[in-house]
C-alpha atoms as a printed R data frame, in Angstrom:
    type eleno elety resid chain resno       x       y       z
1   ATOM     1    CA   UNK     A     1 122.904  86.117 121.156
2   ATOM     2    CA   UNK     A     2 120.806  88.642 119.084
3   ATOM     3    CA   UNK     A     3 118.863  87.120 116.075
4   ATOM     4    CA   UNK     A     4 119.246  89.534 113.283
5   ATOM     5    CA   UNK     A     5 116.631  87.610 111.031
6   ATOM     6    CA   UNK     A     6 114.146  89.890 110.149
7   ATOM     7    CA   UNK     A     7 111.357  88.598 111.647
8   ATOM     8    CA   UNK     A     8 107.559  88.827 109.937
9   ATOM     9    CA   UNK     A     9 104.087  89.005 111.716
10  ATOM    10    CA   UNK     A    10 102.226  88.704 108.965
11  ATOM    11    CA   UNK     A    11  98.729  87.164 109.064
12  ATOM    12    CA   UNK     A    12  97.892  83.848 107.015
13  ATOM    13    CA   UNK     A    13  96.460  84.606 103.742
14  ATOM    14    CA   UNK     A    14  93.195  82.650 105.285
15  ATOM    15    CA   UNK     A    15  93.534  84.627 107.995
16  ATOM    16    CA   UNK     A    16  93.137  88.105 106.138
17  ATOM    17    CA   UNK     A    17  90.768  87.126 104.082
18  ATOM    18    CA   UNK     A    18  88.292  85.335 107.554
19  ATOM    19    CA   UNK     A    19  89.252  89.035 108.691
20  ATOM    20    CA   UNK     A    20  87.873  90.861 105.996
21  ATOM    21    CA   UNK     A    21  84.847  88.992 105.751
22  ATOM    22    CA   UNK     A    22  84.233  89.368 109.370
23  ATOM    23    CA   UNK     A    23  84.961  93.215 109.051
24  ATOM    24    CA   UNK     A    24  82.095  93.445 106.616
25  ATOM    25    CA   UNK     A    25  79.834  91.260 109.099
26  ATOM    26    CA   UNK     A    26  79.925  88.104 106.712
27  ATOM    27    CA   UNK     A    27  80.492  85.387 109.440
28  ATOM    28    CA   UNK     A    28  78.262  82.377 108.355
29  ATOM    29    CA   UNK     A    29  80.505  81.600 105.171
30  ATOM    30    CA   UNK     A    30  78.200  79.104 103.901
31  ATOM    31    CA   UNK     A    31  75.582  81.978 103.213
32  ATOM    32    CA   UNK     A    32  77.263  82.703 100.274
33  ATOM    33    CA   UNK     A    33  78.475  79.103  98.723
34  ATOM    34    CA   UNK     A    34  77.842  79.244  94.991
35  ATOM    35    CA   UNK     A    35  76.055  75.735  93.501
36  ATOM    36    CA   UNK     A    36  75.759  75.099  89.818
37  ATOM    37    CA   UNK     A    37  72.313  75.455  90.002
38  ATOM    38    CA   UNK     A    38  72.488  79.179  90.596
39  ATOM    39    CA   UNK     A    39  74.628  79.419  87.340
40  ATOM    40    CA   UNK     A    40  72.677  80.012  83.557
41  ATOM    41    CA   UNK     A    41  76.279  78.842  82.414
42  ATOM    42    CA   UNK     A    42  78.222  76.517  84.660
43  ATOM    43    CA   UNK     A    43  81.282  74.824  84.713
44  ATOM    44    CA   UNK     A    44  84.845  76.259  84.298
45  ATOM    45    CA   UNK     A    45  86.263  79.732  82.357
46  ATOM    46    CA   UNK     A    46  87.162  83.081  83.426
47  ATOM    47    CA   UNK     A    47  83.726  83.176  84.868
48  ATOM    48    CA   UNK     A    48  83.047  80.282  86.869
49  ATOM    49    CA   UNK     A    49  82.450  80.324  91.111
50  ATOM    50    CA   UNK     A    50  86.573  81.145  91.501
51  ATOM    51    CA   UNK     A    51  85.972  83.966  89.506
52  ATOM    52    CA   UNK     A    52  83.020  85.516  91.819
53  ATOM    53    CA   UNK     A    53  84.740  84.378  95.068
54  ATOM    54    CA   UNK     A    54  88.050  86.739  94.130
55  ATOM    55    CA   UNK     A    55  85.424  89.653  93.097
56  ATOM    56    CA   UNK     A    56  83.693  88.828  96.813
57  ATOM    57    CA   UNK     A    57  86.723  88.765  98.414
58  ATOM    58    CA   UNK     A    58  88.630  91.947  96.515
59  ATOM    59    CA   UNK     A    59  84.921  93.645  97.810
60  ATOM    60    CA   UNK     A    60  85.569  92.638 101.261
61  ATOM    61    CA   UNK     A    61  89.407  93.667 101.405
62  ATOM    62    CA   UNK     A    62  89.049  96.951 100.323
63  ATOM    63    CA   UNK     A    63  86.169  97.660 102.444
64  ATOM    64    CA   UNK     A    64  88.081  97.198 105.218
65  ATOM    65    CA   UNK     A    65  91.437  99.004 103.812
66  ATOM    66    CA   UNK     A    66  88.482 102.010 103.159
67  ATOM    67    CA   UNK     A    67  86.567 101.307 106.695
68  ATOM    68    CA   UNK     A    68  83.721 101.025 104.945
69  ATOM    69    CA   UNK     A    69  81.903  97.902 106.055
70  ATOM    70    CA   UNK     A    70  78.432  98.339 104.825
71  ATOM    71    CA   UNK     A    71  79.646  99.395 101.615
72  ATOM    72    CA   UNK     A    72  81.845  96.721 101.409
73  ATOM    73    CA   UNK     A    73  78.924  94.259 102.320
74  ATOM    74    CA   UNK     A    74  76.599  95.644  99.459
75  ATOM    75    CA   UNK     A    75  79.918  95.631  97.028
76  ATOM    76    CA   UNK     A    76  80.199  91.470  98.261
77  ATOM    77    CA   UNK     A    77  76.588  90.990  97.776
78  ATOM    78    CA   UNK     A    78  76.557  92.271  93.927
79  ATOM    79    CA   UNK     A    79  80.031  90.527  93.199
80  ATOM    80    CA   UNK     A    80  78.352  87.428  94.550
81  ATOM    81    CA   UNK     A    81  75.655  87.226  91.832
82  ATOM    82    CA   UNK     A    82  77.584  89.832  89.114
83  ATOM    83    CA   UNK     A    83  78.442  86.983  86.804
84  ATOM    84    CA   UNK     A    84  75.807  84.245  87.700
85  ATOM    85    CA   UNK     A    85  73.453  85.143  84.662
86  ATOM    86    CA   UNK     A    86  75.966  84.864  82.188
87  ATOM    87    CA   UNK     A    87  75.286  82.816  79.179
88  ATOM    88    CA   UNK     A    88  78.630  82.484  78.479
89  ATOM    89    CA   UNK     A    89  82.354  82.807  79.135
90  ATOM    90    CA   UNK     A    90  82.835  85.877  76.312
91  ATOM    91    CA   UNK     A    91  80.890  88.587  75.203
92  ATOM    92    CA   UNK     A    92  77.463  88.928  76.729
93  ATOM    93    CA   UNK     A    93  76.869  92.228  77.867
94  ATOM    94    CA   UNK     A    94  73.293  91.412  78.895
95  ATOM    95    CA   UNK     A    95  74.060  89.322  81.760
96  ATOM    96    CA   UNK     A    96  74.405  91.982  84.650
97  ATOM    97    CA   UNK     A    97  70.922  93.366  84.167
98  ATOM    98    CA   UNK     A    98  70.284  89.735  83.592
99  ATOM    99    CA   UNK     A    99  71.197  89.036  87.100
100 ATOM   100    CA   UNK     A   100  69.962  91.851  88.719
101 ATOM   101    CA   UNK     A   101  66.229  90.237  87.021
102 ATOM   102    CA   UNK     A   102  66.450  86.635  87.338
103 ATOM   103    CA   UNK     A   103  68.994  85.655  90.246
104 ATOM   104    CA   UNK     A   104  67.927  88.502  93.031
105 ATOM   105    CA   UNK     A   105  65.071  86.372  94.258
106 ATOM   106    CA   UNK     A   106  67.010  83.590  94.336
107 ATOM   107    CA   UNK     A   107  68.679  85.326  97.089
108 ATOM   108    CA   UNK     A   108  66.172  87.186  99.004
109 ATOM   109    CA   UNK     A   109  67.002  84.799 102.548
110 ATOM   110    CA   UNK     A   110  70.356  86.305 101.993
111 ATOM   111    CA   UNK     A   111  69.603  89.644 101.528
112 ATOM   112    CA   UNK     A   112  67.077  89.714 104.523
113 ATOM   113    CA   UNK     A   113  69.745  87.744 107.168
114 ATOM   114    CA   UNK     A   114  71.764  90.796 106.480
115 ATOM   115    CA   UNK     A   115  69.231  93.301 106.745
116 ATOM   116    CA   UNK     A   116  69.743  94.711 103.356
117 ATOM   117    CA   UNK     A   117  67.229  98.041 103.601
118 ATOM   118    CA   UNK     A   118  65.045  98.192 100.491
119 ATOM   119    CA   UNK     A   119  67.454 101.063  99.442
120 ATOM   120    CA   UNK     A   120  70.339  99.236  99.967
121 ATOM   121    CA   UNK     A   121  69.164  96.473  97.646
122 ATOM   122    CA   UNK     A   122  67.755  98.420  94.786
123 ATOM   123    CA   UNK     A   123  71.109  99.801  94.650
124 ATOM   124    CA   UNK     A   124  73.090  97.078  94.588
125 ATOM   125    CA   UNK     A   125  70.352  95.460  92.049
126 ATOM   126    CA   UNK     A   126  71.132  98.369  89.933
127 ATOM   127    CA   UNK     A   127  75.112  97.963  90.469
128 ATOM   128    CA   UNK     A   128  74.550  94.405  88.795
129 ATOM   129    CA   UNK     A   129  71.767  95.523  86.108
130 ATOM   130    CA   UNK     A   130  74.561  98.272  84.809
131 ATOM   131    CA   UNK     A   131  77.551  95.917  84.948
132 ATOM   132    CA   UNK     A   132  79.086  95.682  81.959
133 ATOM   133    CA   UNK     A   133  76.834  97.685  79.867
134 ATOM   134    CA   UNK     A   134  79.068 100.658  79.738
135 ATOM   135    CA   UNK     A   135  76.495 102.835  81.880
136 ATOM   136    CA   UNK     A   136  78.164 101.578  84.948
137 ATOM   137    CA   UNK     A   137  80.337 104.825  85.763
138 ATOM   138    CA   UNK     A   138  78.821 105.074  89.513
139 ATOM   139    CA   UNK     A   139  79.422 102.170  90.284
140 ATOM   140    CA   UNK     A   140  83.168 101.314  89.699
141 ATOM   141    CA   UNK     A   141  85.191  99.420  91.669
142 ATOM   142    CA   UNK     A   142  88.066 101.989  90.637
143 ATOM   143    CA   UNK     A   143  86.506 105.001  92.945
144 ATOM   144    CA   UNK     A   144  87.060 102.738  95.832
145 ATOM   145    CA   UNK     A   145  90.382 101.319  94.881
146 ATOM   146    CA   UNK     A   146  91.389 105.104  94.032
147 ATOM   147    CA   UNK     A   147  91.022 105.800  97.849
148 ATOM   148    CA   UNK     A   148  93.380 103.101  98.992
């Protein structure tokens, strides 16, 4: 007897996301765990480490929608630290150039374990520096996601 259920092959939502990642050559997960400690304001709001991992993640997805996995790497690297210098949940337009000053050290093991060329990171450190300051034109998320 034919089974007329429409059947679906869809991929776990884990799985897509462990896909993405991958595609953008993130495979040691654990490289990019957020601690309190890396936070100037921890704790929970619109903010907090869920916030950054669904900016990393968004990065990663569209990179691979876009092929673009080196882009999409440098776009996971800045969402990873874009809000970790904030010094609170509301207004503080300071805190991407705050980042891009005080939390990019931090990082450097990171940076270097995925080869990050000195161009590369000066421009994402400049991605982060202009977030939220309203000079942050050419940088956008919105010229990637216009592609898709």
């Amino acid at each position: 007897m034919e089974n007329n259920t429409l059947q679906f092959k869809q991929k776990s939502l884990r799985q897509t996301v462990i896909d993405a990642l991958n595609f953008i050559g993130v495979k040691d997960y654990s490289d990019f765990d957020l601690k309190e400690e890396y936070f100037n304001n921890p704790g929970r709001g619109i903010h907090d480490p869920r916030h950054l991992y669904r900016v990393m993640i968004a990065a990663a997805l569209i990179a691979q929608k876009l092929d673009e996995p080196r882009r999409g790497l440098l776009a996971f690297c800045g969402a990873f630290i874009h809000d970790q210098a904030r010094n609170n949940n509301g207004d503080d337009p300071e805190h991407g150039p705050r980042a891009a000053k005080t939390k990019w050290d931090i990082h450097q093991a990171i940076w270097d374990k995925y080869k990050l060329t000195p161009d590369e990171q000066d421009y994402v450190r400049s991605a982060v520096s202009l977030h939220c300051t309203g000079h942050d034109s050419g940088f956008k998320v919105d010229t990637m996601v216009k592609q898709i």
